[in-house]
Amino acid sequence: MQEELKNIEICAIADIKNTNTSEEIDKVRVKYLGKKGELTKVLRGMGKLSSEQRPVIGKIANNVRENIEQSIVSRINKIKQEELNSRLSSEVIDVTMPGQKITLGKKHPITQSMDDLIGIFTKMGFKVAEGPEVESVYYNFDALNAAKNHPSRDMSDTFYIDENTILRTQTSPVQVRTMEKTKPPIRIISPGRCFRNDTPDATHTPMFHQLEGLVVDKGITLGDLKGTLEVFAKYFFGSQTKIKFRPHYFPFTEPSAEVDATCFKCTGKGCSLCKGSGWIELLGAGMVHPNVLRNCNIDPEIYSGFAFGMGIDRLTMMKYGIDDIRLFFENDMRFLNQF
Ligand code: PHE
């Protein structure tokens, strides 16, 4: 039996030496050490041995097993090293090959405009406030003094999520949210997305961007509104720019106005951009309606304020002479890379 064991060891080690892959070595392991392997077979016969012989043979058998296992492990390591070496010599890295160019992204023109506007107004002392795009009917309409039958509440104009929840149609609800949270003096702007149930065309998309402004303090007048907007228009369109107010109606301001600026392209003479009039529409604005102040627990006998709201997409289109708003949202890099 002793000889048989030695023989197994010699054969196994020879077999192991002849293997070249991990699969081959696995086969050898099963052949000698597996459940039906040769070493196992011999060990089964140990029951027949005398009690003096058994520990002697047992020790030898263990030795043989250890030797086979060790030689398997060292063969596996060798095979792995050889595989690695052959990969290293076959897969050559050519350090002179040109690298992959990383293209740098840039800001979307709407984001650039938003950043410009934020820059102008923060210089004038405004802080940036934010509000949710999914908004309640209360903040978007009721608190802003919109009559229950105001046409903009209609399902055909506004996206309803349920009876009391909509996608905001304007950034004006941020006025209310701000006045609820902060006591005057208040001086905020709020840029963001708005949504209206419009069929897309050259001047409409169901999602667009506005920038809201709100100032509330003691003794704020229409003169402050005019002065603020004039400074803004000069920053945005150039120092020669003039503005004018046209009477208008908004539920949440009284009096209300639409504000025009002299066309920055023809400086007021009349051109294709301003359709010959010399003026371009800038934004909506007005003095905060006393009802809105009251809805926010601000006493209109003590405080007054002004608000304005502008379409960022429209302003950006004018600035760059873009004639179709849909271009902003098609993600065509040939268009976007121009700005
Ligand atoms: N929210 C108005 C609109 O979307 C604009 C506006 C804002 C008008 C603030 C007056 C004051 O048309």
Coordinates of C-alpha atoms and ligand atoms in Angstrom, one line a residue:
M1 CA 0.0 0.0 0.0
Q2 CA 2.9 2.3 0.8
E3 CA 4.2 1.7 -2.6
E4 CA 0.9 2.3 -4.2
L5 CA 0.7 5.7 -2.5
K6 CA 4.2 6.7 -3.6
N7 CA 3.3 5.7 -7.1
I8 CA 0.1 7.8 -7.1
E9 CA 2.2 10.8 -5.9
I10 CA 4.7 10.3 -8.7
C11 CA 2.1 9.9 -11.3
A12 CA 0.0 12.9 -10.1
I13 CA 3.0 15.2 -10.0
A14 CA 4.0 14.2 -13.5
D15 CA 0.4 14.8 -14.7
I16 CA 0.4 18.2 -13.0
K17 CA 3.6 19.2 -14.7
N18 CA 2.0 18.4 -18.1
T19 CA -1.0 20.7 -17.6
N20 CA -1.1 24.0 -19.4
T21 CA -4.5 25.5 -18.5
S22 CA -6.6 25.8 -15.4
E23 CA -9.2 23.4 -16.9
E24 CA -6.6 20.7 -17.4
I25 CA -5.3 21.1 -13.8
D26 CA -8.9 20.7 -12.6
K27 CA -9.2 17.4 -14.4
V28 CA -6.0 16.2 -12.7
R29 CA -7.3 17.2 -9.3
V30 CA -10.5 15.2 -9.8
K31 CA -8.5 12.2 -11.1
Y32 CA -6.4 11.9 -8.0
L33 CA -8.2 13.8 -5.1
G34 CA -11.8 13.6 -6.2
K35 CA -14.5 11.5 -4.6
K36 CA -13.7 8.7 -7.0
G37 CA -10.1 9.7 -7.3
E38 CA -7.1 7.3 -7.1
L39 CA -5.9 8.5 -3.7
T40 CA -9.4 8.2 -2.3
K41 CA -9.7 4.7 -3.6
V42 CA -6.6 3.6 -1.7
L43 CA -7.7 5.3 1.5
R44 CA -10.9 3.4 1.4
G45 CA -8.9 0.2 1.7
M46 CA -7.3 1.3 5.0
G47 CA -10.0 -0.4 7.0
K48 CA -8.4 -3.7 6.3
L49 CA -5.1 -2.7 7.8
S50 CA -3.9 -3.7 11.3
S51 CA -4.1 -1.2 14.1
E52 CA -0.2 -0.8 14.0
Q53 CA -0.1 -0.2 10.3
R54 CA -3.1 2.2 10.1
P55 CA -1.4 5.3 11.6
V56 CA 1.8 4.7 9.6
I57 CA -0.1 4.4 6.3
G58 CA -2.4 7.3 7.3
K59 CA 0.5 9.6 7.8
I60 CA 2.0 8.7 4.5
A61 CA -1.4 9.2 2.8
N62 CA -1.8 12.6 4.3
N63 CA 1.7 13.5 3.1
V64 CA 0.9 12.4 -0.4
R65 CA -2.3 14.4 -0.5
E66 CA -0.4 17.5 0.8
N67 CA 2.3 17.1 -1.8
I68 CA -0.3 16.8 -4.6
E69 CA -2.2 19.8 -3.4
Q70 CA 0.9 21.9 -3.1
S71 CA 2.0 21.0 -6.5
I72 CA -1.4 21.8 -7.9
V73 CA -1.3 25.3 -6.3
S74 CA 2.2 26.1 -7.5
R75 CA 1.2 24.9 -11.0
I76 CA -1.9 27.1 -11.0
N77 CA 0.2 30.1 -10.1
K78 CA 2.7 29.4 -12.8
I79 CA -0.1 29.0 -15.4
K80 CA -1.6 32.3 -14.3
Q81 CA 1.8 34.0 -14.6
E82 CA 2.3 32.6 -18.0
E83 CA -1.1 33.7 -19.2
L84 CA -0.4 37.2 -17.9
N85 CA 3.0 37.3 -19.6
S86 CA 1.6 36.2 -22.9
R87 CA -1.2 38.9 -22.6
L88 CA 1.4 41.5 -21.8
S89 CA 3.5 40.6 -24.8
S90 CA 0.6 40.3 -27.2
E91 CA -1.5 43.3 -26.2
V92 CA 0.9 46.1 -26.9
I93 CA 0.0 49.7 -25.9
D94 CA 0.9 52.2 -28.5
V95 CA 1.6 55.4 -26.6
T96 CA 1.9 57.4 -29.8
M97 CA -1.7 56.8 -30.8
P98 CA -3.8 60.0 -30.7
G99 CA -6.0 60.1 -27.5
Q100 CA -9.8 60.3 -27.4
K101 CA -10.8 64.0 -27.5
I102 CA -13.1 65.2 -24.7
T103 CA -15.6 67.7 -25.9
L104 CA -16.3 70.4 -23.4
G105 CA -20.0 71.2 -22.8
K106 CA -21.4 74.7 -22.5
K107 CA -24.3 76.4 -21.0
H108 CA -27.7 76.4 -22.8
P109 CA -28.5 79.9 -24.1
I110 CA -31.5 80.0 -21.8
T111 CA -29.3 79.2 -18.8
Q112 CA -26.8 81.9 -20.0
S113 CA -29.6 84.5 -20.1
M114 CA -30.8 83.4 -16.7
D115 CA -27.3 83.8 -15.3
D116 CA -27.1 87.3 -16.9
L117 CA -30.4 88.4 -15.4
I118 CA -29.5 87.0 -12.0
G119 CA -26.2 88.9 -12.2
I120 CA -28.0 92.2 -13.1
F121 CA -30.6 92.0 -10.4
T122 CA -28.3 90.7 -7.6
K123 CA -26.1 93.7 -8.3
M124 CA -29.2 95.8 -7.5
G125 CA -29.7 94.0 -4.2
F126 CA -32.2 91.3 -5.1
K127 CA -31.9 87.8 -3.7
V128 CA -32.8 84.7 -5.6
A129 CA -35.9 82.8 -4.4
E130 CA -37.3 79.5 -5.7
G131 CA -40.7 77.8 -5.8
P132 CA -42.1 74.5 -6.9
E133 CA -43.0 73.8 -10.6
V134 CA -45.9 71.5 -9.4
E135 CA -47.9 74.2 -7.6
S136 CA -51.3 74.5 -5.9
V137 CA -54.2 76.3 -7.4
Y138 CA -54.2 78.4 -4.3
Y139 CA -50.7 79.9 -4.9
N140 CA -50.9 80.1 -8.7
F141 CA -54.4 81.7 -8.8
D142 CA -56.4 82.2 -5.5
A143 CA -53.7 84.0 -3.5
L144 CA -52.8 86.1 -6.5
N145 CA -56.3 87.5 -6.6
A146 CA -57.4 85.8 -9.8
A147 CA -61.2 85.7 -10.1
K148 CA -62.8 82.2 -9.9
N149 CA -63.8 82.6 -13.5
H150 CA -60.5 83.9 -14.8
P151 CA -59.9 82.3 -18.2
S152 CA -56.4 81.3 -17.5
R153 CA -57.7 78.8 -14.9
D154 CA -59.4 76.8 -17.7
M155 CA -58.3 73.2 -18.4
S156 CA -57.5 74.3 -22.0
D157 CA -54.9 76.8 -20.7
T158 CA -53.5 75.1 -17.6
F159 CA -52.2 71.6 -16.9
Y160 CA -54.1 70.2 -14.0
I161 CA -52.7 67.3 -11.9
D162 CA -55.8 67.2 -9.8
E163 CA -58.5 69.7 -8.8
N164 CA -56.1 71.6 -6.5
T165 CA -52.7 70.9 -8.1
I166 CA -51.3 72.2 -11.4
L167 CA -48.1 72.9 -13.2
R168 CA -47.5 76.6 -12.4
T169 CA -48.4 78.9 -15.3
Q170 CA -46.2 81.7 -14.1
T171 CA -43.5 82.4 -11.5
S172 CA -45.8 84.8 -9.6
P173 CA -46.8 82.2 -7.0
V174 CA -43.2 82.6 -5.7
Q175 CA -44.3 86.2 -4.7
V176 CA -46.9 84.7 -2.3
R177 CA -44.6 82.0 -1.0
T178 CA -42.0 84.6 -0.2
M179 CA -44.3 87.1 1.4
E180 CA -45.7 84.3 3.6
K181 CA -42.3 83.4 4.9
T182 CA -40.5 86.7 5.1
K183 CA -41.5 90.1 6.6
P184 CA -40.7 93.2 4.5
P185 CA -38.3 94.6 3.3
I186 CA -38.4 92.0 0.5
R187 CA -36.4 92.2 -2.6
I188 CA -36.3 88.9 -4.6
I189 CA -36.2 87.6 -8.1
S190 CA -37.3 84.1 -9.0
P191 CA -36.3 82.4 -12.3
G192 CA -37.8 79.1 -13.4
R193 CA -39.9 76.9 -15.6
C194 CA -43.6 77.6 -16.3
F195 CA -46.2 75.5 -18.2
R196 CA -49.2 76.3 -20.3
N197 CA -51.4 74.2 -22.4
D198 CA -50.2 75.7 -25.7
T199 CA -49.8 74.0 -29.0
P200 CA -46.1 74.5 -30.0
D201 CA -45.5 77.1 -32.7
A202 CA -42.7 79.6 -33.4
T203 CA -43.6 81.7 -30.3
H204 CA -45.1 79.1 -28.0
T205 CA -44.0 76.0 -26.2
P206 CA -45.9 74.2 -23.4
M207 CA -42.8 74.7 -21.2
F208 CA -41.0 78.0 -21.0
H209 CA -39.1 80.2 -18.6
Q210 CA -39.9 83.3 -16.6
L211 CA -38.1 85.6 -14.2
E212 CA -40.3 87.1 -11.5
G213 CA -39.3 90.2 -9.4
L214 CA -40.8 91.4 -6.2
V215 CA -40.1 94.3 -3.9
V216 CA -42.1 95.1 -0.8
D217 CA -41.3 97.8 1.8
K218 CA -42.6 100.9 3.3
G219 CA -43.1 103.7 0.7
I220 CA -42.5 101.7 -2.5
T221 CA -43.9 103.6 -5.5
L222 CA -44.4 103.2 -9.2
G223 CA -41.4 105.5 -9.6
D224 CA -39.2 102.7 -7.9
L225 CA -40.6 100.2 -10.4
K226 CA -39.8 102.4 -13.3
G227 CA -36.3 103.2 -12.1
T228 CA -35.5 99.5 -11.4
L229 CA -36.8 98.4 -14.8
E230 CA -34.9 101.2 -16.6
V231 CA -31.6 100.2 -15.0
F232 CA -32.3 96.6 -15.9
A233 CA -33.1 97.5 -19.6
K234 CA -30.0 99.5 -19.9
Y235 CA -27.9 96.7 -18.5
F236 CA -29.5 94.1 -20.7
F237 CA -29.9 95.9 -24.0
G238 CA -27.4 98.8 -23.8
S239 CA -27.1 102.2 -22.2
Q240 CA -29.1 104.0 -24.9
T241 CA -32.2 102.0 -24.1
K242 CA -35.4 103.8 -23.0
I243 CA -38.6 102.2 -21.6
K244 CA -42.3 103.0 -21.7
F245 CA -45.3 101.8 -19.8
R246 CA -48.6 100.7 -21.4
P247 CA -51.7 100.2 -19.2
H248 CA -52.6 96.6 -18.8
Y249 CA -54.5 94.2 -16.5
F250 CA -53.1 91.6 -14.1
P251 CA -55.2 90.3 -11.2
F252 CA -52.3 90.6 -8.7
T253 CA -51.1 94.1 -9.6
E254 CA -52.9 97.5 -9.5
P255 CA -52.1 99.5 -11.5
S256 CA -50.7 97.1 -14.1
A257 CA -48.6 97.8 -17.1
E258 CA -46.9 96.1 -20.0
V259 CA -43.4 97.5 -20.4
D260 CA -41.7 98.1 -23.7
A261 CA -38.1 99.0 -24.4
T262 CA -36.7 100.8 -27.4
C263 CA -35.5 98.2 -29.9
F264 CA -31.8 97.5 -29.3
K265 CA -31.2 96.6 -32.9
C266 CA -32.4 99.9 -34.5
T267 CA -32.4 102.0 -31.3
G268 CA -36.0 103.0 -31.9
K269 CA -36.0 103.9 -35.6
G270 CA -38.0 100.8 -36.7
C271 CA -36.6 97.5 -38.2
S272 CA -37.6 93.9 -38.8
L273 CA -37.0 92.9 -35.2
C274 CA -39.4 95.4 -33.8
K275 CA -41.7 95.1 -36.8
G276 CA -41.2 98.8 -37.6
S277 CA -42.5 100.2 -34.3
G278 CA -39.2 101.0 -32.7
W279 CA -40.3 99.2 -29.5
I280 CA -40.2 95.7 -28.2
E281 CA -42.3 94.2 -25.4
L282 CA -40.2 93.5 -22.4
L283 CA -42.4 92.3 -19.5
G284 CA -45.5 92.6 -17.4
A285 CA -45.4 94.6 -14.2
G286 CA -47.4 96.6 -11.6
M287 CA -47.9 97.6 -8.0
V288 CA -48.7 94.6 -5.8
H289 CA -52.5 94.5 -5.3
P290 CA -53.6 95.2 -1.7
N291 CA -55.6 91.9 -1.7
V292 CA -52.4 90.0 -2.4
L293 CA -50.6 91.7 0.5
R294 CA -53.5 90.9 2.8
N295 CA -53.5 87.2 1.7
C296 CA -49.9 87.1 2.9
N297 CA -50.7 88.9 6.2
I298 CA -48.9 92.1 5.2
D299 CA -50.8 95.3 6.0
P300 CA -51.3 97.3 2.8
E301 CA -51.8 100.5 4.9
I302 CA -48.2 100.2 6.0
Y303 CA -46.4 98.4 3.1
S304 CA -46.5 98.7 -0.6
G305 CA -44.6 96.9 -3.4
F306 CA -44.1 96.3 -7.0
A307 CA -43.7 93.1 -9.1
F308 CA -42.7 92.2 -12.6
G309 CA -42.4 89.1 -14.7
M310 CA -40.5 88.5 -17.9
G311 CA -40.3 85.7 -20.4
I312 CA -36.6 84.6 -20.5
D313 CA -37.0 82.6 -23.7
R314 CA -38.5 85.6 -25.5
L315 CA -35.8 87.9 -24.3
T316 CA -33.1 85.5 -25.4
M317 CA -34.7 85.1 -28.8
M318 CA -34.6 88.9 -29.3
K319 CA -31.1 89.2 -28.0
Y320 CA -29.8 86.7 -30.6
G321 CA -32.3 87.2 -33.4
I322 CA -33.8 83.7 -33.0
D323 CA -37.1 83.4 -34.8
D324 CA -38.4 80.1 -33.4
I325 CA -38.7 79.3 -29.7
R326 CA -38.8 75.5 -30.4
L327 CA -35.1 75.6 -31.4
F328 CA -34.3 76.0 -27.7
F329 CA -35.8 72.6 -26.8
E330 CA -34.7 70.4 -29.8
N331 CA -31.2 69.8 -28.4
D332 CA -29.6 70.2 -31.8
M333 CA -25.9 70.8 -31.0
R334 CA -25.5 72.7 -34.3
F335 CA -27.9 75.3 -32.9
L336 CA -26.8 75.3 -29.3
N337 CA -23.1 75.5 -30.1
Q338 CA -23.6 79.0 -31.6
F339 CA -24.1 80.7 -28.3
Ligands
PHE1 N1 -47.2 86.6 -14.2 C1 -47.5 87.5 -15.3 C2 -47.6 86.7 -16.6 O1 -47.2 85.6 -16.6 C3 -46.4 88.6 -15.4 C4 -46.4 89.5 -14.2 C5 -45.6 89.3 -13.2 C6 -47.2 90.7 -14.3 C7 -45.6 90.2 -12.1 C8 -47.2 91.6 -13.3 C9 -46.4 91.3 -12.2 O2 -48.0 87.2 -17.6

